[in-house]
Short mmCIF file of C-alpha atoms in Angstrom, two decimals:
data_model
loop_
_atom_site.label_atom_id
_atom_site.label_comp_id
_atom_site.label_asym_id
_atom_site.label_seq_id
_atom_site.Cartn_x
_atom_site.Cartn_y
_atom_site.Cartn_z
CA UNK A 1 31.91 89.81 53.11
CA UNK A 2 32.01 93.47 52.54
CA UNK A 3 35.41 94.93 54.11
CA UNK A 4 33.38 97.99 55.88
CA UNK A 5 32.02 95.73 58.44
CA UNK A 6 35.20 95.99 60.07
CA UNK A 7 36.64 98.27 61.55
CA UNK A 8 39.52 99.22 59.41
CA UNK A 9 41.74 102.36 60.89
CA UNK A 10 44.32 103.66 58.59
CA UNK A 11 46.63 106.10 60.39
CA UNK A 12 47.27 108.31 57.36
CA UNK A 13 45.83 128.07 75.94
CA UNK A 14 44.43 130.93 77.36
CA UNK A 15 40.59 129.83 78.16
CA UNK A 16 37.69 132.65 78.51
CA UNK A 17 35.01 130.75 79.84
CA UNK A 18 35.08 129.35 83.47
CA UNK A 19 36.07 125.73 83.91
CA UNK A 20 33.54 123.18 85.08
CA UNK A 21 34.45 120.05 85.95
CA UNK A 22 32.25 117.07 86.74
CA UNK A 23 33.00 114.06 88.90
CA UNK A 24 31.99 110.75 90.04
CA UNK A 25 30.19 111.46 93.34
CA UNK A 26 31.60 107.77 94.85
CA UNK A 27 35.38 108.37 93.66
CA UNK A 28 35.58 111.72 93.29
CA UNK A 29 37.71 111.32 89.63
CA UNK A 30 37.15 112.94 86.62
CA UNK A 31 33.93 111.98 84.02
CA UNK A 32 34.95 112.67 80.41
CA UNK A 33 32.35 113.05 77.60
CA UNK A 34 29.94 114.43 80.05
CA UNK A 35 27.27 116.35 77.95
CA UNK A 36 26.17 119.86 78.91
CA UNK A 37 22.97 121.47 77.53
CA UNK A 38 23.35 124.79 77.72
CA UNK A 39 20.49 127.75 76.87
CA UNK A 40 22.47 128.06 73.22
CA UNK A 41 24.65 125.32 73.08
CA UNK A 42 26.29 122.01 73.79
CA UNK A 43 29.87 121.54 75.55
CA UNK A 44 31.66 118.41 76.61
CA UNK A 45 34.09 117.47 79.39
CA UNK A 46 37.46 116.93 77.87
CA UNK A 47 39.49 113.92 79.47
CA UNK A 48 39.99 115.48 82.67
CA UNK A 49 36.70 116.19 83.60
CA UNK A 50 36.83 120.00 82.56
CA UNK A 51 34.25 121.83 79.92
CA UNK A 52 34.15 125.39 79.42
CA UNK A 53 30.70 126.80 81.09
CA UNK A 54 30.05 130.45 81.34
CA UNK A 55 29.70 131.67 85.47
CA UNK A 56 26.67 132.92 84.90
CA UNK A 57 25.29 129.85 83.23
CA UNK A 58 21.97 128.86 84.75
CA UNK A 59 19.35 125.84 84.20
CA UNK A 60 21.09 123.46 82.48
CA UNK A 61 21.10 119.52 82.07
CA UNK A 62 24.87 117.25 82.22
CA UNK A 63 24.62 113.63 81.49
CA UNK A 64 27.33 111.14 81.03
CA UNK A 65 26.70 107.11 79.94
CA UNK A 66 26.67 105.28 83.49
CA UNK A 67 25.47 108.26 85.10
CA UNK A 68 22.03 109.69 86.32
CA UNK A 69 21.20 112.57 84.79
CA UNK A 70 21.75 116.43 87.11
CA UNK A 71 19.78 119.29 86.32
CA UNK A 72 22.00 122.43 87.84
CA UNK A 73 20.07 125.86 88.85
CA UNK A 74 23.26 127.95 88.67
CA UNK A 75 27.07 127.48 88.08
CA UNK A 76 28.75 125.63 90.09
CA UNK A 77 32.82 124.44 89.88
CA UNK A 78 32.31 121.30 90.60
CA UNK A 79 29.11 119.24 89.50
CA UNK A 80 28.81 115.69 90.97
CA UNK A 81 27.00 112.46 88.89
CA UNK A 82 25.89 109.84 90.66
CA UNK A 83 26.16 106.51 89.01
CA UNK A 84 23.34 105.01 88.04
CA UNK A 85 24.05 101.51 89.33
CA UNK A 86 27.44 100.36 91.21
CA UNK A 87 28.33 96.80 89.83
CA UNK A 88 26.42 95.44 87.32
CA UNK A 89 26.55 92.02 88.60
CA UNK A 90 24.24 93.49 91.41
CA UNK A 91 21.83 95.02 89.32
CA UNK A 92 18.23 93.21 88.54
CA UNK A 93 18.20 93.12 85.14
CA UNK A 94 15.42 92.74 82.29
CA UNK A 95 15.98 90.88 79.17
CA UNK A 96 15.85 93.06 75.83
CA UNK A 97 15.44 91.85 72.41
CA UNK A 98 17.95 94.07 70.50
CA UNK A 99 17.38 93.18 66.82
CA UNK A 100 13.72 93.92 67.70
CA UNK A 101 14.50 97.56 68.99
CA UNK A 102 17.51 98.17 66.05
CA UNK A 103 15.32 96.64 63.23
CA UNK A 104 12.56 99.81 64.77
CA UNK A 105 14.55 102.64 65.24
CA UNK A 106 16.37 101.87 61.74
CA UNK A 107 13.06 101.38 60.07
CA UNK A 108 11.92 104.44 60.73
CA UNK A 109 14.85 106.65 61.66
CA UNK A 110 13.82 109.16 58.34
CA UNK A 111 10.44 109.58 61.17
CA UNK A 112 12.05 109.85 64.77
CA UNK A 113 15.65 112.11 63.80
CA UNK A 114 15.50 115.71 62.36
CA UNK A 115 16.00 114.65 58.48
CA UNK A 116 15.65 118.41 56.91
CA UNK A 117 18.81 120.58 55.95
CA UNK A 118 20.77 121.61 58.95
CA UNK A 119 23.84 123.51 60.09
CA UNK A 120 26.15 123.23 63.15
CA UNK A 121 28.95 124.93 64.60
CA UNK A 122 31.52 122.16 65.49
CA UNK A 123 34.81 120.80 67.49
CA UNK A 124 36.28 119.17 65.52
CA UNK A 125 39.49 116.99 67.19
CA UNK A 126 41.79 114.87 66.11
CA UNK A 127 44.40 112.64 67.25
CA UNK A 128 46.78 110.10 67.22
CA UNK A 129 49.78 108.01 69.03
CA UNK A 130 52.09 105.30 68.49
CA UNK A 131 53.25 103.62 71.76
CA UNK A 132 51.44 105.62 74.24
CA UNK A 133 52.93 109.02 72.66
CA UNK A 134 50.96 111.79 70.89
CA UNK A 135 52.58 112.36 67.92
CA UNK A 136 49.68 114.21 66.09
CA UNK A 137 46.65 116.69 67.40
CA UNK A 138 44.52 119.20 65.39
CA UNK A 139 41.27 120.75 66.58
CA UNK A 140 39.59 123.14 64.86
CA UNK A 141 36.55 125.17 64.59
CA UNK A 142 34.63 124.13 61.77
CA UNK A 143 30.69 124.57 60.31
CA UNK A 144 29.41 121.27 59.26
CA UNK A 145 26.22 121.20 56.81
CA UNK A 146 23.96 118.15 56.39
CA UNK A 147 21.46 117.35 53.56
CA UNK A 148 19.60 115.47 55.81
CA UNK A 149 21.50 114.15 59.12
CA UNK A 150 21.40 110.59 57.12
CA UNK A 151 23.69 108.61 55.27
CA UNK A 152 22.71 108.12 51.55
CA UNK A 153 24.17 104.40 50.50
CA UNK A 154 23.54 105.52 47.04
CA UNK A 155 25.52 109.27 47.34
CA UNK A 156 28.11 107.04 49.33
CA UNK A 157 29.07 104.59 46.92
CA UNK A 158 28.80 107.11 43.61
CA UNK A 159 31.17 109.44 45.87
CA UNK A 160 28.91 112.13 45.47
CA UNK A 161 29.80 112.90 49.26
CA UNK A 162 29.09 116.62 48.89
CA UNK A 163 25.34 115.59 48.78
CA UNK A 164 25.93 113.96 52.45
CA UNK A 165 27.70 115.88 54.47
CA UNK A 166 29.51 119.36 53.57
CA UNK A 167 32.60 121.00 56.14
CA UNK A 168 33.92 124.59 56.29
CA UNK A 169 37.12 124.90 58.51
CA UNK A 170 36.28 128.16 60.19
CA UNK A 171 39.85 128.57 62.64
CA UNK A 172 42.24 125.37 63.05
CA UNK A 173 43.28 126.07 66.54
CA UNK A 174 45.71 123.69 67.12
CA UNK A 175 47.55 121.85 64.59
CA UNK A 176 51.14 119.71 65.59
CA UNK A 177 52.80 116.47 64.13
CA UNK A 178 55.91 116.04 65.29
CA UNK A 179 56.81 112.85 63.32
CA UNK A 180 56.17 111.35 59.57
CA UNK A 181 54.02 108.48 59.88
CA UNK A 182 54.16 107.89 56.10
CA UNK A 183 55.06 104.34 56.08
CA UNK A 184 51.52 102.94 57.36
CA UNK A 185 50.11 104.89 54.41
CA UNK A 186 48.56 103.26 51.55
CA UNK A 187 49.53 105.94 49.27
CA UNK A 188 46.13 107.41 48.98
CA UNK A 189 44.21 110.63 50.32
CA UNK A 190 41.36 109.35 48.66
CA UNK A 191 37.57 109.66 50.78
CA UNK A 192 36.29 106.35 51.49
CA UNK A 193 32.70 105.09 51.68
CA UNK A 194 33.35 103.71 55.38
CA UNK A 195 35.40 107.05 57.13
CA UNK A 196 32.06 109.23 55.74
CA UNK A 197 29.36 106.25 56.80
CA UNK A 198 30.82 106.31 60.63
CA UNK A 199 29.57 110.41 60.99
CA UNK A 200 25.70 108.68 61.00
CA UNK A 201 24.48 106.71 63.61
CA UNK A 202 22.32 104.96 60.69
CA UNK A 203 25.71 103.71 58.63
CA UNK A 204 26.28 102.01 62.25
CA UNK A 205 22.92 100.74 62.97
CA UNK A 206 22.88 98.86 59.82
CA UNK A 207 26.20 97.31 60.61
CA UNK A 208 25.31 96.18 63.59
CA UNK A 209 22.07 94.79 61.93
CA UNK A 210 24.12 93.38 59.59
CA UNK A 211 26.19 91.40 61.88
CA UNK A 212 22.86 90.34 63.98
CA UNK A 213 21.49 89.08 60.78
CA UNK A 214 24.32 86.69 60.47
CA UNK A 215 24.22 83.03 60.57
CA UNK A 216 25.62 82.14 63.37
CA UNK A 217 25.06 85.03 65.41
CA UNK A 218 24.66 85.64 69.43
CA UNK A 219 23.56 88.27 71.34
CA UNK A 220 22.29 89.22 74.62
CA UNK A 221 20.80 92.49 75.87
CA UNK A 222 19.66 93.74 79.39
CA UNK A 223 17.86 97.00 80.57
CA UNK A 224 19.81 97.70 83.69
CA UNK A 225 18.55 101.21 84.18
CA UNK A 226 15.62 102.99 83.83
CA UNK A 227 14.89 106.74 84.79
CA UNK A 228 11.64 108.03 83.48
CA UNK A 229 11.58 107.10 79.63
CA UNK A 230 14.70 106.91 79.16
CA UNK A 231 16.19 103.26 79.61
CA UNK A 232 19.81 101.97 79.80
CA UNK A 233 20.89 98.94 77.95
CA UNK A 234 24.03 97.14 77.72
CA UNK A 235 24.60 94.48 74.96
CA UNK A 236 27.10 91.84 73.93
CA UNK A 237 27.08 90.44 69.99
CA UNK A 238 29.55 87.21 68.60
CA UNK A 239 28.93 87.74 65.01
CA UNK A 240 28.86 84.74 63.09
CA UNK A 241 31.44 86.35 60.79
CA UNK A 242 33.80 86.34 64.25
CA UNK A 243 33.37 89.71 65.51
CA UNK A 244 32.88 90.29 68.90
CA UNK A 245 31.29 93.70 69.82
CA UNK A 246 29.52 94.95 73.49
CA UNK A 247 28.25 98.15 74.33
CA UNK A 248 25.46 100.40 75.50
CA UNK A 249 22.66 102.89 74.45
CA UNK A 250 20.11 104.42 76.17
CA UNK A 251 16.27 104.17 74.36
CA UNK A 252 13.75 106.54 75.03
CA UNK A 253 10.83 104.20 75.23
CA UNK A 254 8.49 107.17 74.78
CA UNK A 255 9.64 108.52 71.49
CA UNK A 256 11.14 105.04 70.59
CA UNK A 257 14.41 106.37 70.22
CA UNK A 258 17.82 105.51 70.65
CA UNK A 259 19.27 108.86 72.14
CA UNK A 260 23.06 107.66 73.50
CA UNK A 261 25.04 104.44 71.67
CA UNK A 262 28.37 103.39 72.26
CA UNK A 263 30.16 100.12 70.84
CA UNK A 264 33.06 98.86 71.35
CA UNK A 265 34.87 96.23 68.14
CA UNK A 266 37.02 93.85 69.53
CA UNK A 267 39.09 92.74 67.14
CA UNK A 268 42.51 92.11 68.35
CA UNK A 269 42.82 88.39 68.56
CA UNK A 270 42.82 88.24 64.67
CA UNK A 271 46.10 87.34 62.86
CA UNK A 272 48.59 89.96 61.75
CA UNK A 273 48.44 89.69 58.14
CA UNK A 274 51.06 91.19 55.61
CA UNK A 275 50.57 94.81 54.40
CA UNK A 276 53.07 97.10 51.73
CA UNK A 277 53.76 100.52 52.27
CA UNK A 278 53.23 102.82 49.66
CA UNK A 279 56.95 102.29 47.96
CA UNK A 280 56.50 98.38 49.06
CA UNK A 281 58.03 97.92 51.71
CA UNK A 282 56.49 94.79 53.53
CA UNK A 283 55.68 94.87 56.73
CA UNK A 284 53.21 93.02 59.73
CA UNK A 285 49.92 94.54 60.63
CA UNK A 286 46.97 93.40 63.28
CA UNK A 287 44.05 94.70 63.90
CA UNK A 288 43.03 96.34 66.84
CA UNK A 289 39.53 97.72 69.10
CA UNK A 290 37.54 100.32 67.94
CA UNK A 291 35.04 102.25 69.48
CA UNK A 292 31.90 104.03 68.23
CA UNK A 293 29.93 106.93 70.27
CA UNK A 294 26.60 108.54 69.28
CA UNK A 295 25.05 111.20 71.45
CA UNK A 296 21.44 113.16 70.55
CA UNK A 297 19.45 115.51 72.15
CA UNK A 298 16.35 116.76 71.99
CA UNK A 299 15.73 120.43 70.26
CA UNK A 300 13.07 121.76 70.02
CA UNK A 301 10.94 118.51 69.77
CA UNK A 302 13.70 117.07 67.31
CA UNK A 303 16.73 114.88 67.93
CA UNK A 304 19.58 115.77 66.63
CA UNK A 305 23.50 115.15 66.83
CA UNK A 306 25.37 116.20 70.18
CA UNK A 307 28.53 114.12 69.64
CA UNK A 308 30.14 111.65 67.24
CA UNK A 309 33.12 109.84 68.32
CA UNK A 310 35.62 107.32 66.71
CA UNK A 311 38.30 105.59 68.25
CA UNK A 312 40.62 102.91 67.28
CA UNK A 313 43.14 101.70 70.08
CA UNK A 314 45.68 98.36 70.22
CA UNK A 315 46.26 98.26 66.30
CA UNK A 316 49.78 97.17 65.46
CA UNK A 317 52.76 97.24 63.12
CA UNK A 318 55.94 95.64 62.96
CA UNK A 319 57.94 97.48 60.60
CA UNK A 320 61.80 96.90 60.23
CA UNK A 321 61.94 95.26 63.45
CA UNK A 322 60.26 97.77 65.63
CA UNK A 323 56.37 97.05 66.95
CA UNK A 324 54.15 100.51 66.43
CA UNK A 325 51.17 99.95 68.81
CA UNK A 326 49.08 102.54 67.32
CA UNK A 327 45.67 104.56 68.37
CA UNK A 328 43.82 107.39 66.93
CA UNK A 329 40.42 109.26 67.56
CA UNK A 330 38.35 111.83 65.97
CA UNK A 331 35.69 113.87 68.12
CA UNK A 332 33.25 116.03 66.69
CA UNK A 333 31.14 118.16 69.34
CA UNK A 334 27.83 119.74 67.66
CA UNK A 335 28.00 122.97 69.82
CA UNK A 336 24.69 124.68 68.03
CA UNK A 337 22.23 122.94 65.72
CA UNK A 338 20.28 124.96 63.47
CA UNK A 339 17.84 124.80 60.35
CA UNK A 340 19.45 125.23 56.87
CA UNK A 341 18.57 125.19 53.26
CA UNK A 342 20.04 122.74 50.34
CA UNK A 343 22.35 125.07 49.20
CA UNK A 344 24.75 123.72 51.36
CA UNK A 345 28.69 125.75 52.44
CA UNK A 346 30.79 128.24 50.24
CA UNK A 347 33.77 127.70 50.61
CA UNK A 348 33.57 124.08 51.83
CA UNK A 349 36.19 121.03 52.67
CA UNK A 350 37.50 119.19 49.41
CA UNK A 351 37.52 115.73 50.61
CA UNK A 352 39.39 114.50 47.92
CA UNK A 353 42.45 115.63 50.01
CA UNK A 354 43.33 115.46 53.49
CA UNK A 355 41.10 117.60 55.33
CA UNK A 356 44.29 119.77 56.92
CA UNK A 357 45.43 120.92 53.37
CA UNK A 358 42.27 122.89 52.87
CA UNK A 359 42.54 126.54 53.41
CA UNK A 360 40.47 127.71 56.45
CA UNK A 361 37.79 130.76 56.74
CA UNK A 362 39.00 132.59 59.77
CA UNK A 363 35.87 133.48 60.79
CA UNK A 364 35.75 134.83 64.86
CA UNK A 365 33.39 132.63 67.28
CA UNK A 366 33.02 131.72 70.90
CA UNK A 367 35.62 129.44 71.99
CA UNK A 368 34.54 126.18 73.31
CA UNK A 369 37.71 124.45 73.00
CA UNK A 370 39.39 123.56 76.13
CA UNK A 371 42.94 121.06 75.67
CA UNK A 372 43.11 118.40 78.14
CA UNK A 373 46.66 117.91 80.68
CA UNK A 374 48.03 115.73 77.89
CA UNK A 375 47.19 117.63 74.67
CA UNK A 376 48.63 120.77 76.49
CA UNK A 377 52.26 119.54 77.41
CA UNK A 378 51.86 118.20 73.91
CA UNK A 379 51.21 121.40 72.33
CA UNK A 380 53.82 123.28 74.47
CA UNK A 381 56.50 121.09 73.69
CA UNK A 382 59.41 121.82 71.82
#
């Protein structure tokens, strides 16, 4: 079995817009990844709840996954999302075939997503901790160019990424590692086929595919909420190769589109195995959860990318003694979507080296980046 049907991780201020923050109406605590549609861009609520909206903001649309959807006349400092169902153990439910609805959308994705040339202004945030501790954060401001919103198998494997997916670091924002984690390292900056397949949701939908396909395999899904076209699903999958997943997505039954998807990889009860560091040092490894996000919206009669979000959480390493419980995520927000040409970015991202040790284009934009409680103590810290 191909090794990119896992999830593999390798661990290689002063604000100007107002602060929103959005809530769960019931608890009154914060909703993260809440997705505002603004008149000329998207912004997301950072892990506290909080997204940078302008005060004079008017007419716009915040959804979160779980929630029902607000439309909000005019700014307002606190918006409030009702869930869309309480416990789902109370919820009638309606049986959905998923292979039937994945096998669709994938079959004619090139038809249903924008597939043209396209630009974006991005967040771009990174991540990562060992034992509950940050020990590394960048974000950065970045322009991200794609040939056609669509990953190309055949680009993929030849490592002719450049004809995928093209970055321009515009102004790295924040950038602090306060520790070398150079002994999980394979020794290797190299691109892989499976870190540029998980920016498109079609890389993941045949993966998942893939695992439904299996012999062996069991699934169940269940509509559990359903607000005008759009329908919410949550889903459960024991892969016959011994993978359990679960998740959600919501479908637009209209458009037959899948415009939210989230799965979660469970795949900490497997063995540690033995892994070398890059001077060969031996040492115990296990793998851990990981979790996938896709978000779309609708522009201008198109869907295209709002959010893509990878996580990996629970992954360990014993090394000398001492047990590393490591995490890491990387967050890209699509702030403004427009239509490009095939000429693609100059200067752009060499991805044959880590993405930090290319020179940025300090070009001046709005500033939708907005640190969460954690990432600022981090940051201010000595």
């Amino acid at each position: 079995m191909k090794n990119y049907y896992f999830l593999f991780i390798f661990f290689f201020g002063i604000f100007s817009a107002q602060k929103l923050r959005v809530v769960d109406a019931e608890t009154e605590t914060p909703v993260p990844n809440a997705r505002i549609i603004l008149s000329n861009q998207i912004v997301y609520t950072n892990e506290d709840g909080f997204a940078p909206v302008d005060q004079g903001a008017s007419g716009f649309e915040i959804s979160a996954s779980g929630f029902q959807n607000v439309k909000a006349a005019q700014f307002n400092s606190v918006i409030k999302l009702k869930r869309a169902y309480k416990d789902i153990e109370e919820v009638k439910m309606a049986s959905i075939d998923l292979r039937k609805i994945f096998e669709d959308v994938s079959k004619n994705y090139k038809k249903r997503y924008y597939r043209e040339p396209s630009l974006y202004d991005v967040v771009y945030k990174e991540k990562m901790s060992d034992n509950d501790k940050l020990y590394f954060l960048t974000i950065a401001e970045t322009k991200l160019w794609s040939k056609g919103n669509y990953y190309n198998y055949k680009d993929g494997f030849q490592k002719e990424y450049d004809n995928i997916l093209q970055m321009q670091l515009n102004n790295v924002k924040y950038l602090k590692k306060i520790k070398s984690d150079n002994i999980f390292t394979t020794g290797t900056t190299e691109f892989s086929h499976e870190y540029m397949g998980n920016y498109f949701f079609n890389f993941e939908l045949n993966r998942v595919l893939f695992h439904l396909k299996t012999k062996g395999t069991k699934s169940t899904g269940w509509m559990v909420f359903e607000e005008g076209d759009e329908q919410q699903v949550v889903f459960k999958i024991k892969s016959g190769s011994g993978i359990d997943m679960k998740g959600e997505f919501k479908y637009n039954k209209a458009d037959k589109v899948i415009t939210y998807f989230e799965i979660h990889y469970l795949q900490e009860n497997y063995p540690m195995v033995k892994r070398k560091t890059a001077d060969g040092t031996e040492y115990d490894y296990q793998l851990g959860n990981a979790l996938l996000v896709f978000d779309f919206y609708k522009n201008n009669g198109v869907y295209v990318p709002a959010l893509n979000k990878l996580e990996g959480y629970n992954y360990i390493a014993v090394y000398k003694g001492v047990k590393h419980v490591k995490s890491m995520s990387r967050e890209l927000i699509y702030n403004t979507f427009k239509k490009s040409d095939d000429k693609g970015l100059t200067p752009r991202v060499d991805f044959s080296k880590n993405i930090w040790e290319n020179v940025p284009v300090e070009e001046s934009k709005n500033n939708t980046i907005l640190l969460s409680e954690e990432e600022q103590t981090f940051v201010n810290g000595k």
